[in-house]
Amino acid sequence: MIELKNVSKMYGKKKSVFLALDTVSCRIQNGASIAIVGKSGSGKSTLMHVMSGLDRASSGDIIIDDVNLSDLKQKAVDSFRNQQIGFVFQSFFVQANESCYHNVTLPLEIDGLTGAERNRRVEAALAQVELSDKRNSRASTLSGGQKQRLAIARAIVNNPTILFADEPTGNLDSTTGQHIENLLFKLNKESGTTLIVVTHDDELARKCDTQIYLKDGRIDRVEGHALQNQESEGESS
């Protein structure tokens, strides 16, 4: 369970303060697929960043499986994130001059895993995204779709319970993008990984169990069944 309680995020100081998130509250069920949708500037990427521990909320609580990230020091947040959370970004962020194997092994190196177990996990992750034959190829030689699959392999090598995907098909053609979408939803269904997709693509959003629509840093509406909007609960009680 991911639970947000009155989460706000402000940038700047004094007269230049910008409220990117405004007292957002919700609960996300384990194993759900969630789309965070909104126009540019609505707060969707900020919500992903604070929900995942990539950034600190200015106020409120982010609780993941009874662990309150807001109470942890940064080193503990980083450790929790590396063990429990995977990220797939629109721009891939692969190391072009390194092999596919080396790109995928990075999270395991950070976690201190060595030897046969590290090799087993990397091989398994590459197999899941159908890149076993590219194990020793440089990332620079891959197509856009292959780079995104490599990014997914890196994101899942630690067997995360939550996978965040920020505009994961934005740099891909429609056919390749469809393949990436299928792969993400397969991981969600077969591995039980909670999938949270940040997107402006309504078609992709509708494939998720639940859609969170943001406007001006607040939840404008929720559609679907895998999320509870605590603000709405409070209004109806």
mmCIF file of C-alpha atoms in Angstrom:
data_model
loop_
_atom_site.group_PDB
_atom_site.id
_atom_site.type_symbol
_atom_site.label_atom_id
_atom_site.label_comp_id
_atom_site.label_asym_id
_atom_site.label_seq_id
_atom_site.Cartn_x
_atom_site.Cartn_y
_atom_site.Cartn_z
ATOM 1 C CA MET A 1 0.000 0.000 0.000
ATOM 2 C CA ILE A 2 1.173 3.494 -0.888
ATOM 3 C CA GLU A 3 -0.481 6.168 1.206
ATOM 4 C CA LEU A 4 -0.150 9.920 0.815
ATOM 5 C CA LYS A 5 -1.429 12.157 3.597
ATOM 6 C CA ASN A 6 -1.790 15.880 2.875
ATOM 7 C CA VAL A 7 1.351 15.976 0.747
ATOM 8 C CA SER A 8 2.463 19.409 -0.451
ATOM 9 C CA LYS A 9 5.561 20.491 -2.339
ATOM 10 C CA MET A 10 6.752 24.076 -2.645
ATOM 11 C CA TYR A 11 9.616 25.469 -4.689
ATOM 12 C CA GLY A 12 11.308 28.833 -4.174
ATOM 13 C CA LYS A 13 11.190 31.219 -1.230
ATOM 14 C CA LYS A 14 9.078 34.120 0.012
ATOM 15 C CA LYS A 15 7.468 36.028 -2.882
ATOM 16 C CA SER A 16 8.707 33.541 -5.472
ATOM 17 C CA VAL A 17 7.149 30.451 -3.849
ATOM 18 C CA PHE A 18 5.431 28.069 -6.250
ATOM 19 C CA LEU A 19 3.059 25.439 -4.852
ATOM 20 C CA ALA A 20 3.562 22.407 -7.108
ATOM 21 C CA LEU A 21 1.508 19.991 -4.960
ATOM 22 C CA ASP A 22 -1.303 21.112 -2.679
ATOM 23 C CA THR A 23 -2.342 18.735 0.168
ATOM 24 C CA VAL A 24 -2.635 15.605 -1.985
ATOM 25 C CA SER A 25 -4.051 12.546 -0.187
ATOM 26 C CA CYS A 26 -4.716 9.076 -1.592
ATOM 27 C CA ARG A 27 -4.091 5.356 -1.138
ATOM 28 C CA ILE A 28 -2.811 3.031 -3.871
ATOM 29 C CA GLN A 29 -3.303 -0.713 -3.565
ATOM 30 C CA ASN A 30 -0.378 -3.086 -4.015
ATOM 31 C CA GLY A 31 -0.229 -4.593 -7.509
ATOM 32 C CA ALA A 32 -2.371 -1.878 -9.102
ATOM 33 C CA SER A 33 -1.628 -0.031 -12.328
ATOM 34 C CA ILE A 34 -2.045 3.717 -11.919
ATOM 35 C CA ALA A 35 -1.842 6.546 -14.438
ATOM 36 C CA ILE A 36 -1.010 10.057 -13.238
ATOM 37 C CA VAL A 37 -2.423 12.382 -15.878
ATOM 38 C CA GLY A 38 -2.412 16.124 -16.356
ATOM 39 C CA LYS A 39 -1.281 19.014 -18.499
ATOM 40 C CA SER A 40 2.242 20.388 -18.311
ATOM 41 C CA GLY A 41 2.653 22.097 -14.945
ATOM 42 C CA SER A 42 -0.182 20.192 -13.290
ATOM 43 C CA GLY A 43 2.184 18.527 -10.812
ATOM 44 C CA LYS A 44 2.284 14.987 -12.176
ATOM 45 C CA SER A 45 6.075 14.638 -12.319
ATOM 46 C CA THR A 46 6.417 16.324 -8.933
ATOM 47 C CA LEU A 47 3.951 13.834 -7.489
ATOM 48 C CA MET A 48 6.002 10.953 -8.866
ATOM 49 C CA HIS A 49 9.216 12.435 -7.476
ATOM 50 C CA VAL A 50 7.939 12.884 -3.932
ATOM 51 C CA MET A 51 5.970 9.620 -3.939
ATOM 52 C CA SER A 52 9.097 7.684 -4.901
ATOM 53 C CA GLY A 53 11.550 9.482 -2.635
ATOM 54 C CA LEU A 54 13.429 11.150 -5.494
ATOM 55 C CA ASP A 55 12.442 14.450 -3.891
ATOM 56 C CA ARG A 56 11.286 15.500 -0.433
ATOM 57 C CA ALA A 57 7.764 16.737 0.192
ATOM 58 C CA SER A 58 7.545 20.121 1.908
ATOM 59 C CA SER A 59 4.876 18.718 4.221
ATOM 60 C CA GLY A 60 2.731 15.636 4.668
ATOM 61 C CA ASP A 61 3.499 11.923 4.807
ATOM 62 C CA ILE A 62 4.417 9.344 2.150
ATOM 63 C CA ILE A 63 3.951 5.845 3.587
ATOM 64 C CA ILE A 64 4.923 2.751 1.601
ATOM 65 C CA ASP A 65 4.129 -0.595 3.233
ATOM 66 C CA ASP A 66 4.201 1.016 6.694
ATOM 67 C CA VAL A 67 7.507 2.829 6.046
ATOM 68 C CA ASN A 68 7.087 6.602 6.312
ATOM 69 C CA LEU A 69 9.610 8.110 3.902
ATOM 70 C CA SER A 70 9.042 11.511 5.485
ATOM 71 C CA ASP A 71 10.595 10.243 8.738
ATOM 72 C CA LEU A 72 13.736 8.790 7.157
ATOM 73 C CA LYS A 73 17.086 10.472 6.641
ATOM 74 C CA GLN A 74 18.190 10.813 3.028
ATOM 75 C CA LYS A 75 20.608 7.873 3.138
ATOM 76 C CA ALA A 76 17.828 5.583 4.391
ATOM 77 C CA VAL A 77 15.443 6.890 1.709
ATOM 78 C CA ASP A 78 18.059 6.185 -0.977
ATOM 79 C CA SER A 79 18.550 2.642 0.333
ATOM 80 C CA PHE A 80 14.798 1.988 0.486
ATOM 81 C CA ARG A 81 14.328 3.344 -3.022
ATOM 82 C CA ASN A 82 17.113 1.188 -4.487
ATOM 83 C CA GLN A 83 15.655 -1.955 -2.908
ATOM 84 C CA GLN A 84 11.935 -1.378 -3.424
ATOM 85 C CA ILE A 85 11.450 1.004 -6.366
ATOM 86 C CA GLY A 86 12.369 0.941 -10.057
ATOM 87 C CA PHE A 87 12.312 3.826 -12.543
ATOM 88 C CA VAL A 88 11.810 4.010 -16.299
ATOM 89 C CA PHE A 89 12.235 7.440 -17.869
ATOM 90 C CA GLN A 90 11.331 8.861 -21.272
ATOM 91 C CA SER A 91 14.977 9.695 -22.060
ATOM 92 C CA PHE A 92 16.245 6.191 -21.194
ATOM 93 C CA PHE A 93 19.327 7.438 -19.230
ATOM 94 C CA VAL A 94 21.438 4.463 -20.268
ATOM 95 C CA GLN A 95 25.240 4.668 -20.313
ATOM 96 C CA ALA A 96 25.881 4.647 -24.043
ATOM 97 C CA ASN A 97 29.496 3.453 -23.981
ATOM 98 C CA GLU A 98 28.879 0.631 -21.504
ATOM 99 C CA SER A 99 27.591 -2.842 -22.316
ATOM 100 C CA CYS A 100 23.987 -3.800 -21.714
ATOM 101 C CA TYR A 101 25.166 -6.101 -18.947
ATOM 102 C CA HIS A 102 26.984 -3.255 -17.186
ATOM 103 C CA ASN A 103 23.988 -0.922 -17.515
ATOM 104 C CA VAL A 104 21.697 -3.434 -15.834
ATOM 105 C CA THR A 105 24.119 -4.370 -13.067
ATOM 106 C CA LEU A 106 24.464 -0.799 -11.720
ATOM 107 C CA PRO A 107 21.624 -1.017 -9.128
ATOM 108 C CA LEU A 108 23.084 -4.285 -7.844
ATOM 109 C CA GLU A 109 26.524 -2.703 -7.466
ATOM 110 C CA ILE A 110 24.959 0.124 -5.459
ATOM 111 C CA ASP A 111 23.277 -2.484 -3.283
ATOM 112 C CA GLY A 112 26.562 -4.336 -2.772
ATOM 113 C CA LEU A 113 25.474 -7.552 -4.467
ATOM 114 C CA THR A 114 28.321 -9.541 -6.027
ATOM 115 C CA GLY A 115 29.143 -12.846 -7.661
ATOM 116 C CA ALA A 116 26.810 -15.471 -9.014
ATOM 117 C CA GLU A 117 23.611 -13.928 -7.637
ATOM 118 C CA ARG A 118 24.306 -10.607 -9.352
ATOM 119 C CA ASN A 119 24.995 -12.405 -12.634
ATOM 120 C CA ARG A 120 21.795 -14.462 -12.280
ATOM 121 C CA ARG A 121 19.653 -11.376 -11.719
ATOM 122 C CA VAL A 122 21.134 -9.477 -14.650
ATOM 123 C CA GLU A 123 20.656 -12.432 -16.988
ATOM 124 C CA ALA A 124 17.058 -12.836 -15.795
ATOM 125 C CA ALA A 125 16.263 -9.142 -16.274
ATOM 126 C CA LEU A 126 17.734 -9.100 -19.786
ATOM 127 C CA ALA A 127 15.748 -12.230 -20.646
ATOM 128 C CA GLN A 128 12.502 -10.621 -19.440
ATOM 129 C CA VAL A 129 12.940 -7.763 -21.890
ATOM 130 C CA GLU A 130 14.248 -10.034 -24.681
ATOM 131 C CA LEU A 131 17.759 -8.569 -24.767
ATOM 132 C CA SER A 132 19.804 -11.623 -23.795
ATOM 133 C CA ASP A 133 21.493 -11.575 -27.200
ATOM 134 C CA LYS A 134 22.628 -7.973 -26.575
ATOM 135 C CA ARG A 135 24.334 -8.790 -23.270
ATOM 136 C CA ASN A 136 27.788 -7.635 -24.376
ATOM 137 C CA SER A 137 26.690 -4.974 -26.880
ATOM 138 C CA ARG A 138 27.249 -1.319 -26.143
ATOM 139 C CA ALA A 139 24.052 0.561 -25.358
ATOM 140 C CA SER A 140 24.947 3.087 -28.070
ATOM 141 C CA THR A 141 24.335 0.411 -30.719
ATOM 142 C CA LEU A 142 20.712 -0.190 -29.670
ATOM 143 C CA SER A 143 17.574 1.216 -31.260
ATOM 144 C CA GLY A 144 15.296 3.516 -29.268
ATOM 145 C CA GLY A 145 12.976 0.673 -28.348
ATOM 146 C CA GLN A 146 15.876 -1.533 -27.296
ATOM 147 C CA LYS A 147 17.281 1.270 -25.123
ATOM 148 C CA GLN A 148 13.925 1.590 -23.396
ATOM 149 C CA ARG A 149 13.816 -2.172 -22.850
ATOM 150 C CA LEU A 150 17.331 -1.941 -21.414
ATOM 151 C CA ALA A 151 16.116 0.809 -19.070
ATOM 152 C CA ILE A 152 13.283 -1.476 -17.969
ATOM 153 C CA ALA A 153 15.728 -4.336 -17.327
ATOM 154 C CA ARG A 154 17.787 -2.023 -15.128
ATOM 155 C CA ALA A 155 14.637 -0.902 -13.321
ATOM 156 C CA ILE A 156 13.486 -4.446 -12.501
ATOM 157 C CA VAL A 157 16.812 -6.158 -11.738
ATOM 158 C CA ASN A 158 16.329 -5.589 -7.997
ATOM 159 C CA ASN A 159 12.814 -7.086 -8.145
ATOM 160 C CA PRO A 160 11.123 -3.840 -7.044
ATOM 161 C CA THR A 161 7.641 -3.849 -5.569
ATOM 162 C CA ILE A 162 6.864 -0.526 -7.308
ATOM 163 C CA LEU A 163 7.768 0.535 -10.846
ATOM 164 C CA PHE A 164 7.491 4.191 -11.885
ATOM 165 C CA ALA A 165 7.431 4.999 -15.598
ATOM 166 C CA ASP A 166 7.661 8.668 -16.591
ATOM 167 C CA GLU A 167 6.349 9.128 -20.160
ATOM 168 C CA PRO A 168 7.900 5.734 -21.055
ATOM 169 C CA THR A 169 6.811 5.790 -24.706
ATOM 170 C CA GLY A 170 7.224 9.511 -25.400
ATOM 171 C CA ASN A 171 10.356 9.123 -27.549
ATOM 172 C CA LEU A 172 9.183 6.033 -29.431
ATOM 173 C CA ASP A 173 7.163 5.384 -32.570
ATOM 174 C CA SER A 174 3.682 3.932 -32.073
ATOM 175 C CA THR A 175 4.613 0.309 -32.824
ATOM 176 C CA THR A 176 7.660 0.315 -30.522
ATOM 177 C CA GLY A 177 5.709 2.221 -27.893
ATOM 178 C CA GLN A 178 3.008 -0.442 -27.935
ATOM 179 C CA HIS A 179 5.632 -3.119 -27.339
ATOM 180 C CA ILE A 180 6.972 -1.197 -24.315
ATOM 181 C CA GLU A 181 3.451 -0.739 -22.947
ATOM 182 C CA ASN A 182 2.786 -4.467 -23.283
ATOM 183 C CA LEU A 183 6.007 -5.238 -21.441
ATOM 184 C CA LEU A 184 5.188 -2.876 -18.555
ATOM 185 C CA PHE A 185 1.691 -4.269 -18.104
ATOM 186 C CA LYS A 186 3.007 -7.823 -18.327
ATOM 187 C CA LEU A 187 5.372 -7.082 -15.438
ATOM 188 C CA ASN A 188 2.471 -5.578 -13.526
ATOM 189 C CA LYS A 189 0.168 -8.559 -14.039
ATOM 190 C CA GLU A 190 2.623 -11.455 -13.837
ATOM 191 C CA SER A 191 4.969 -10.152 -11.118
ATOM 192 C CA GLY A 192 2.411 -8.228 -9.091
ATOM 193 C CA THR A 193 4.537 -5.101 -9.358
ATOM 194 C CA THR A 194 2.668 -1.870 -8.648
ATOM 195 C CA LEU A 195 2.916 0.172 -11.855
ATOM 196 C CA ILE A 196 2.647 3.962 -11.721
ATOM 197 C CA VAL A 197 2.777 5.683 -15.115
ATOM 198 C CA VAL A 198 3.123 9.435 -15.532
ATOM 199 C CA THR A 199 1.631 10.349 -18.891
ATOM 200 C CA HIS A 200 -0.279 12.897 -20.927
ATOM 201 C CA ASP A 201 -1.464 10.084 -23.228
ATOM 202 C CA ASP A 202 -5.125 9.363 -22.452
ATOM 203 C CA GLU A 203 -5.036 6.103 -24.415
ATOM 204 C CA LEU A 204 -2.189 4.762 -22.284
ATOM 205 C CA ALA A 205 -3.854 6.068 -19.133
ATOM 206 C CA ARG A 206 -7.088 4.203 -19.870
ATOM 207 C CA LYS A 207 -5.181 0.897 -19.939
ATOM 208 C CA CYS A 208 -4.383 1.334 -16.246
ATOM 209 C CA ASP A 209 -6.699 0.227 -13.433
ATOM 210 C CA THR A 210 -7.018 3.790 -12.180
ATOM 211 C CA GLN A 211 -6.402 7.288 -13.518
ATOM 212 C CA ILE A 212 -5.447 10.200 -11.242
ATOM 213 C CA TYR A 213 -6.112 13.507 -12.981
ATOM 214 C CA LEU A 214 -4.137 16.440 -11.568
ATOM 215 C CA LYS A 215 -4.881 20.123 -11.981
ATOM 216 C CA ASP A 216 -2.915 22.935 -10.353
ATOM 217 C CA GLY A 217 -1.194 20.548 -7.961
ATOM 218 C CA ARG A 218 -4.373 18.942 -6.660
ATOM 219 C CA ILE A 219 -6.301 15.782 -7.509
ATOM 220 C CA ASP A 220 -9.013 17.000 -9.852
ATOM 221 C CA ARG A 221 -10.704 13.611 -10.228
ATOM 222 C CA VAL A 222 -10.068 9.876 -9.945
ATOM 223 C CA GLU A 223 -11.393 7.239 -12.324
ATOM 224 C CA GLY A 224 -11.064 3.492 -11.748
ATOM 225 C CA HIS A 225 -11.031 1.213 -8.747
ATOM 226 C CA ALA A 226 -7.499 0.759 -7.361
ATOM 227 C CA LEU A 227 -7.173 4.079 -5.550
ATOM 228 C CA GLN A 228 -8.938 5.866 -2.770
ATOM 229 C CA ASN A 229 -8.965 9.656 -2.726
ATOM 230 C CA GLN A 230 -8.992 10.552 0.943
ATOM 231 C CA GLU A 231 -10.155 14.070 0.188
ATOM 232 C CA SER A 232 -13.285 12.630 -1.423
ATOM 233 C CA GLU A 233 -13.737 10.214 1.495
ATOM 234 C CA GLY A 234 -13.650 13.102 3.913
ATOM 235 C CA GLU A 235 -16.222 15.061 1.917
ATOM 236 C CA SER A 236 -18.616 12.115 1.743
ATOM 237 C CA SER A 237 -18.354 11.062 5.376
#
